[in-house]
mmCIF file of C-alpha atoms in Angstrom:
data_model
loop_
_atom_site.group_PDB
_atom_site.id
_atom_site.type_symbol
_atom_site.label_atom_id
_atom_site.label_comp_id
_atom_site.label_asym_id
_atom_site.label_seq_id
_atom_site.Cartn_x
_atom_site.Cartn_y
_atom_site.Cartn_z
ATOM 1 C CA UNK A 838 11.633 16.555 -0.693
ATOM 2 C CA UNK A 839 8.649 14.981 1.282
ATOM 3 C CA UNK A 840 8.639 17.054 4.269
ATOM 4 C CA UNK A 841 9.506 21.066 4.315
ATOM 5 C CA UNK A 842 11.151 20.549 7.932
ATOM 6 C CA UNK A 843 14.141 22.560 10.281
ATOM 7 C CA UNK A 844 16.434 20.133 8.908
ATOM 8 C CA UNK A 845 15.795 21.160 5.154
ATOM 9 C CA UNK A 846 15.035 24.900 6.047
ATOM 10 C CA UNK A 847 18.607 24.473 8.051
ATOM 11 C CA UNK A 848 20.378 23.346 4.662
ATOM 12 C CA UNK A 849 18.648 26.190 2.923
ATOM 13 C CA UNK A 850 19.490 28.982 4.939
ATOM 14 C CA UNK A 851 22.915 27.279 4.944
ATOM 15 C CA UNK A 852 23.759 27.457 1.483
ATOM 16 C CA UNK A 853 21.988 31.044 0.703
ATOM 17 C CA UNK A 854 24.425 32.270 3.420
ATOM 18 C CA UNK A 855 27.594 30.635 1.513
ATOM 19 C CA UNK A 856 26.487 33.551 -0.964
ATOM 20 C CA UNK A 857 28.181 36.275 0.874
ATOM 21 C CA UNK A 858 25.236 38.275 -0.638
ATOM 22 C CA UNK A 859 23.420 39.725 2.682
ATOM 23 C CA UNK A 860 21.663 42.311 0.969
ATOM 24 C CA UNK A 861 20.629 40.161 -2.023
ATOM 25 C CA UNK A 862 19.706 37.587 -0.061
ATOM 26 C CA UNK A 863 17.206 39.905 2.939
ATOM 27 C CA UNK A 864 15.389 40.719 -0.526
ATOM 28 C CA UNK A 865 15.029 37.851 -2.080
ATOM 29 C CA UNK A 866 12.666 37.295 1.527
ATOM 30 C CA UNK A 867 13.859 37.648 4.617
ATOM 31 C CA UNK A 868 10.768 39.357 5.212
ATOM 32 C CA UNK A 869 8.811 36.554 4.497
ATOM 33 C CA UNK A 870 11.145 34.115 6.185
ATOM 34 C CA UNK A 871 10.212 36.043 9.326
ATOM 35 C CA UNK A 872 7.016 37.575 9.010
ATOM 36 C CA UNK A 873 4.996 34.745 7.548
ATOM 37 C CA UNK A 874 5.457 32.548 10.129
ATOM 38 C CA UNK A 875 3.141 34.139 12.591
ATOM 39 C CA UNK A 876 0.170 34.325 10.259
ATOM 40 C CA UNK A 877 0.900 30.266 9.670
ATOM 41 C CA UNK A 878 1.233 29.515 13.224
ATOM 42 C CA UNK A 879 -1.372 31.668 15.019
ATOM 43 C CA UNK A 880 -3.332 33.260 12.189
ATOM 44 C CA UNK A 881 -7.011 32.053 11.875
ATOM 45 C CA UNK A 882 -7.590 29.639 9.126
ATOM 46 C CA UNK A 883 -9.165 31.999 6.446
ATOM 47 C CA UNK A 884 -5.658 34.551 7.194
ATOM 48 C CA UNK A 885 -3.397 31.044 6.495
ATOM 49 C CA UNK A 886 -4.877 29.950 3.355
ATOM 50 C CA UNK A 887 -5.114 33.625 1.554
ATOM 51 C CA UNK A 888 -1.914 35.429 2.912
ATOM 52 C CA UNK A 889 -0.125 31.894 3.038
ATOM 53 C CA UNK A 890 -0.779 31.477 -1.109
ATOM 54 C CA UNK A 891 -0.331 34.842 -2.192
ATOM 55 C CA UNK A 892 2.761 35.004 -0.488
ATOM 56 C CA UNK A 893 4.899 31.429 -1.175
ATOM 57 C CA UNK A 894 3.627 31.703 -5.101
ATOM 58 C CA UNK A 895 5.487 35.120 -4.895
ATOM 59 C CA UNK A 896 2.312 37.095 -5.610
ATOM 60 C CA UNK A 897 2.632 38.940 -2.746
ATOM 61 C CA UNK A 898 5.382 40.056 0.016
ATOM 62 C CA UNK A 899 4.986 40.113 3.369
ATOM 63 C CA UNK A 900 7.633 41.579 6.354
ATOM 64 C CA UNK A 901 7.752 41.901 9.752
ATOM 65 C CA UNK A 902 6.883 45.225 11.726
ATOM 66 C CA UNK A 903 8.526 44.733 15.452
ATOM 67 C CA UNK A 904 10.955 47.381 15.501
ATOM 68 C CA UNK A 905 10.129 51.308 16.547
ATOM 69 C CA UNK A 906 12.144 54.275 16.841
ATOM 70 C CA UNK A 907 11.760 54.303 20.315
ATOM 71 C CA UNK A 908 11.803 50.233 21.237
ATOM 72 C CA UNK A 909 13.923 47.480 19.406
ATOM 73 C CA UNK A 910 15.594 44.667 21.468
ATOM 74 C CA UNK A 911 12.704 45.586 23.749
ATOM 75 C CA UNK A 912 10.018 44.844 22.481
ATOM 76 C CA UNK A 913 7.560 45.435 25.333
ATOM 77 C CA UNK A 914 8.516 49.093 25.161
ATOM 78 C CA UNK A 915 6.356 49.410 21.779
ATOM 79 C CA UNK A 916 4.060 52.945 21.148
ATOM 80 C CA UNK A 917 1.780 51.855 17.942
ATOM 81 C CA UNK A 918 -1.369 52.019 18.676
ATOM 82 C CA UNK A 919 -4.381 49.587 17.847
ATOM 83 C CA UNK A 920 -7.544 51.617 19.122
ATOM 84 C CA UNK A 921 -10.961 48.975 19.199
ATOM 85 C CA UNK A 922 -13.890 50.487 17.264
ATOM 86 C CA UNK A 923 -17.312 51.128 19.575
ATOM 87 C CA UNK A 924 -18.603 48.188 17.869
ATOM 88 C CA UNK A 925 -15.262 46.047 17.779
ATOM 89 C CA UNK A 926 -15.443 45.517 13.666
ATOM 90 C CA UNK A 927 -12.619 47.142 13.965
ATOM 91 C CA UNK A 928 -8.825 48.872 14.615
ATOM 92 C CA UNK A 929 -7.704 52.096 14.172
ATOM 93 C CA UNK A 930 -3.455 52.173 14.584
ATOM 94 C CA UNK A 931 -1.298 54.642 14.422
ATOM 95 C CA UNK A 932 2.897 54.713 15.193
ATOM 96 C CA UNK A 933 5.956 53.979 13.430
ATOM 97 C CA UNK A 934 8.311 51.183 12.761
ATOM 98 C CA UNK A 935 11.711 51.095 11.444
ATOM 99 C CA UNK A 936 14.851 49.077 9.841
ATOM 100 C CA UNK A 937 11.728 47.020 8.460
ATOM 101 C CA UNK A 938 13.472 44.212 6.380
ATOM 102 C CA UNK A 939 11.673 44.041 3.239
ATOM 103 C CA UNK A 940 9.167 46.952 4.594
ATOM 104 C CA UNK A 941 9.429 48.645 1.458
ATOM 105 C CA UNK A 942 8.201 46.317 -1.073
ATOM 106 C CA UNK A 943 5.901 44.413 1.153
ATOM 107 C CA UNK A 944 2.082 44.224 0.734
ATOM 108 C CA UNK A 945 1.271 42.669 4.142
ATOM 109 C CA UNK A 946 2.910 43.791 7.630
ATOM 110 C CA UNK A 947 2.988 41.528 10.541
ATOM 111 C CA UNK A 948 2.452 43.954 13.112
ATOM 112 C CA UNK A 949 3.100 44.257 16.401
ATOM 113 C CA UNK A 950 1.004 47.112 18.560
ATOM 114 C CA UNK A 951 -0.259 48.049 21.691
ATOM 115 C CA UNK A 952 -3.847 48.016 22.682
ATOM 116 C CA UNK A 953 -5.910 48.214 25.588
ATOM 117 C CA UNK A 954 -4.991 45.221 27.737
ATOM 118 C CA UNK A 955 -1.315 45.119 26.194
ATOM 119 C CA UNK A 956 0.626 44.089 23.135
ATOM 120 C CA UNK A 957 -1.714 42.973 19.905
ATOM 121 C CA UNK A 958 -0.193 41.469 16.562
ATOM 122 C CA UNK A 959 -2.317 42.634 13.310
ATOM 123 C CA UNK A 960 -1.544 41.692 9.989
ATOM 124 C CA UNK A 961 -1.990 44.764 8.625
ATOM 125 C CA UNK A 962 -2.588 45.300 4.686
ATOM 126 C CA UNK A 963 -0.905 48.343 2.487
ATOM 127 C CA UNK A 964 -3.662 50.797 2.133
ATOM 128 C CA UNK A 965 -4.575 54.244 2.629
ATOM 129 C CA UNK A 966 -2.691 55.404 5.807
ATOM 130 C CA UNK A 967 0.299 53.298 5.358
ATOM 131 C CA UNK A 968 3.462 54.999 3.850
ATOM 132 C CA UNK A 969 6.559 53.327 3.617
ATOM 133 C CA UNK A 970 10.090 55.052 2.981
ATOM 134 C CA UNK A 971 13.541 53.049 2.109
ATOM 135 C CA UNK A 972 16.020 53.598 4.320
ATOM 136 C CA UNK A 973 19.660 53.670 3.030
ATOM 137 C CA UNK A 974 21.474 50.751 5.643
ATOM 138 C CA UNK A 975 25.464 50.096 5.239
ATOM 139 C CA UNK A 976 25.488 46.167 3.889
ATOM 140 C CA UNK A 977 23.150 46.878 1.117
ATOM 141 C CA UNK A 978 19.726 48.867 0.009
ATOM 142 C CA UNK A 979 18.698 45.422 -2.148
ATOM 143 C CA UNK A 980 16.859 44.378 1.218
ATOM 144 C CA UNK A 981 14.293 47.151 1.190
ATOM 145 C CA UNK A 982 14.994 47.981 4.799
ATOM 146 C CA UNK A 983 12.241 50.792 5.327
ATOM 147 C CA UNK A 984 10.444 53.471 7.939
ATOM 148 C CA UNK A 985 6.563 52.764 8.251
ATOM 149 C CA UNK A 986 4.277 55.031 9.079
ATOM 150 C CA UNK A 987 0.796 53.835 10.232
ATOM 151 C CA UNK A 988 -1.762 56.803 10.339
ATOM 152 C CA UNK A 989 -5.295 56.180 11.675
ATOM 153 C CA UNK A 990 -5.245 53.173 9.875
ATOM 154 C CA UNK A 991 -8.239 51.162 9.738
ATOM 155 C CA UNK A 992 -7.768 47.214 10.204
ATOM 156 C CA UNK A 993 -10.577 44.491 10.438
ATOM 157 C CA UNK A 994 -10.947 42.987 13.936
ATOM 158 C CA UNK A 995 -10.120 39.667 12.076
ATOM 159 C CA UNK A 996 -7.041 40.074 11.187
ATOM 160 C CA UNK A 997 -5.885 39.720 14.624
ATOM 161 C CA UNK A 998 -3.194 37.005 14.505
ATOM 162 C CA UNK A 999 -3.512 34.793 17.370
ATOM 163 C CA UNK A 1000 -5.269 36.396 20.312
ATOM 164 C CA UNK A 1001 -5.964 39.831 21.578
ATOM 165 C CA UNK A 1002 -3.266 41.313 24.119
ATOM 166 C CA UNK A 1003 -1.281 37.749 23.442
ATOM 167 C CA UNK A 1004 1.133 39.402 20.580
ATOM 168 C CA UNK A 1005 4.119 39.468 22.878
ATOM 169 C CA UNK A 1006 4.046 35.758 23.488
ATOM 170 C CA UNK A 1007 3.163 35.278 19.510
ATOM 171 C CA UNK A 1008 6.660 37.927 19.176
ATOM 172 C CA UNK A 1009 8.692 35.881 21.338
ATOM 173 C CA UNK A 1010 7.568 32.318 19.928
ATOM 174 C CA UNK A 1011 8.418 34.100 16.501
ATOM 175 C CA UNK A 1012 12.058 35.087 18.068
ATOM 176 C CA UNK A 1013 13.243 31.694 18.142
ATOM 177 C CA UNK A 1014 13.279 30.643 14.580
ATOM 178 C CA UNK A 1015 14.237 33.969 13.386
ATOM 179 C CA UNK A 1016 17.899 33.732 15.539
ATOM 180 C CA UNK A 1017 17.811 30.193 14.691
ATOM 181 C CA UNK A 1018 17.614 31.235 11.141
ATOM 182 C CA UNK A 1019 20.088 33.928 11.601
ATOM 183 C CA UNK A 1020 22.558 31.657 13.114
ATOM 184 C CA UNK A 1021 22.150 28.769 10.562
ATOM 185 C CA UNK A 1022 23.015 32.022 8.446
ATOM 186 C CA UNK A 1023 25.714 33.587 9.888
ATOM 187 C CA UNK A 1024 27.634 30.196 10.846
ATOM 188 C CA UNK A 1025 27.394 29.121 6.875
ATOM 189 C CA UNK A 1026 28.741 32.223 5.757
ATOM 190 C CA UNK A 1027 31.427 31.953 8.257
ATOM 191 C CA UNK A 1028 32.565 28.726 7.299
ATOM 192 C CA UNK A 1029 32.502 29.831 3.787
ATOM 193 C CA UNK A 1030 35.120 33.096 4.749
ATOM 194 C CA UNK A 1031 37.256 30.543 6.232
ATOM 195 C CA UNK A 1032 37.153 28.293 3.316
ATOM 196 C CA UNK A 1033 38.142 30.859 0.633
ATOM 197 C CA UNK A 1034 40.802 32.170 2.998
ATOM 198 C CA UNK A 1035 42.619 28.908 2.955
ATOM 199 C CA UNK A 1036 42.270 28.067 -0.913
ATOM 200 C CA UNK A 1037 43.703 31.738 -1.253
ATOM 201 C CA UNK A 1038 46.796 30.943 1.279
ATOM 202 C CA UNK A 1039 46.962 27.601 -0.473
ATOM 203 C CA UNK A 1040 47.257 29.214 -4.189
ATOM 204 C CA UNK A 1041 49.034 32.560 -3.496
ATOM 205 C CA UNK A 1042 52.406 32.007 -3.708
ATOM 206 C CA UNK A 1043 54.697 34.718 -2.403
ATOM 207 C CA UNK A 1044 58.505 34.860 -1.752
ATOM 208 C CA UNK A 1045 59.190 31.225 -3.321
ATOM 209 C CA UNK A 1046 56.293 29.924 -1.190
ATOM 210 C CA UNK A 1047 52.523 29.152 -0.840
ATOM 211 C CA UNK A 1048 51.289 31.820 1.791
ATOM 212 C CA UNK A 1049 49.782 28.778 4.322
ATOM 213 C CA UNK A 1050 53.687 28.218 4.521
ATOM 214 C CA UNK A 1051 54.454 31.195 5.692
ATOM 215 C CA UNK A 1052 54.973 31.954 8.870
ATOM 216 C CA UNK A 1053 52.479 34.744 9.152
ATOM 217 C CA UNK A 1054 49.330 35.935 6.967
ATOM 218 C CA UNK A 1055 47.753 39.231 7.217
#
């Protein structure tokens, strides 16, 4: 293929949703189908060439850290903390996030806090301060779904992706091709329920007749 575009994403989140696999699927890299995009979009050039290689060769994994305990669908609402050093080298955050896809396993966490003048996104590297626990979800534990704590965690001014107090706007540009991905998805898998179901009615033959004859199927 010439050209990586929607069209050929589209097909590909298409047919890895014909899988019916949810759980193997979020960790083969959900986390990186949502959370690189920011660094490649509004990440400085220095963030898009390292973070960008390490994590497409597979090197490294990256997720994305939105969600708190106390704020999901809104994401405004967020309490981690990004405190600016005296001499602005520097960030010092502290919070918690949770139902992190791929949080567990990641190396890198696009990261959404609040600073002075409002809502920063860091990319924020596993190191001291950063602990990560798996939590146990119904569809599957394969996805690495976790609860990240950040505590007084120190993070280079530079790795501020896009611009200071802007990470809302970065969030919500992000947004739209996550559900977009999510609904190319969902509407795959869909189709791919109904099409079993009718090869099944077609094949199963009860009382002297396929099922799709009968007048009813449960």
């Amino acid at each position: 293929i010439e050209k990586f575009d929607y069209f050929a994403e589209g097909i590909l989140h298409e047919e890895v949703g014909r899988l019916a696999c949810p759980g193997f699927v979020d960790g083969c890299g959900s986390g990186m189908a949502i959370g690189l995009p920011p660094v490649l979009q509004f990440g400085p050039g220095w963030m898009k060439e390292k973070i960008g290689k390490e994590v497409l060769s597979g090197e490294k994994r990256i997720s994305l850290a939105i969600t708190e305990p106390f704020a999901g669908s809104d994401v405004a609402g967020v309490k981690t903390t990004a405190v600016k050093s005296a001499d602005g080298s520097h960030y010092i955050v502290n919070g918690t996030k949770k139902w992190i896809t791929n949080g567990h396993d990641s190396d890198y966490f696009s990261t959404l806090c609040r600073t002075e003048g409002g809502l920063t996104m860091l990319l924020i590297e596993r190191s001291e301060g950063v602990e990560t626990k798996k939590i146990k979800t119904s569809y599957s534990t394969s996805a690495g779904t976790a609860y990240i704590t950040y505590e007084n965690v120190k993070v280079p001014a530079k790795n501020v992706i896009g611009m200071e107090n802007m990470g809302f706007m970065v969030t919500m540009y992000n947004f739209n091709h996550e559900r977009w991905m999510i609904i190319a998805y969902i509407i795959a898998g869909c189709r791919g329920m109904v099409e079993e179901c009718f090869k099944w009615a077609s094949q199963r033959v009860a009382f002297g007749k396929p099922l799709i004859q009968q007048p009813v199927i449960r």
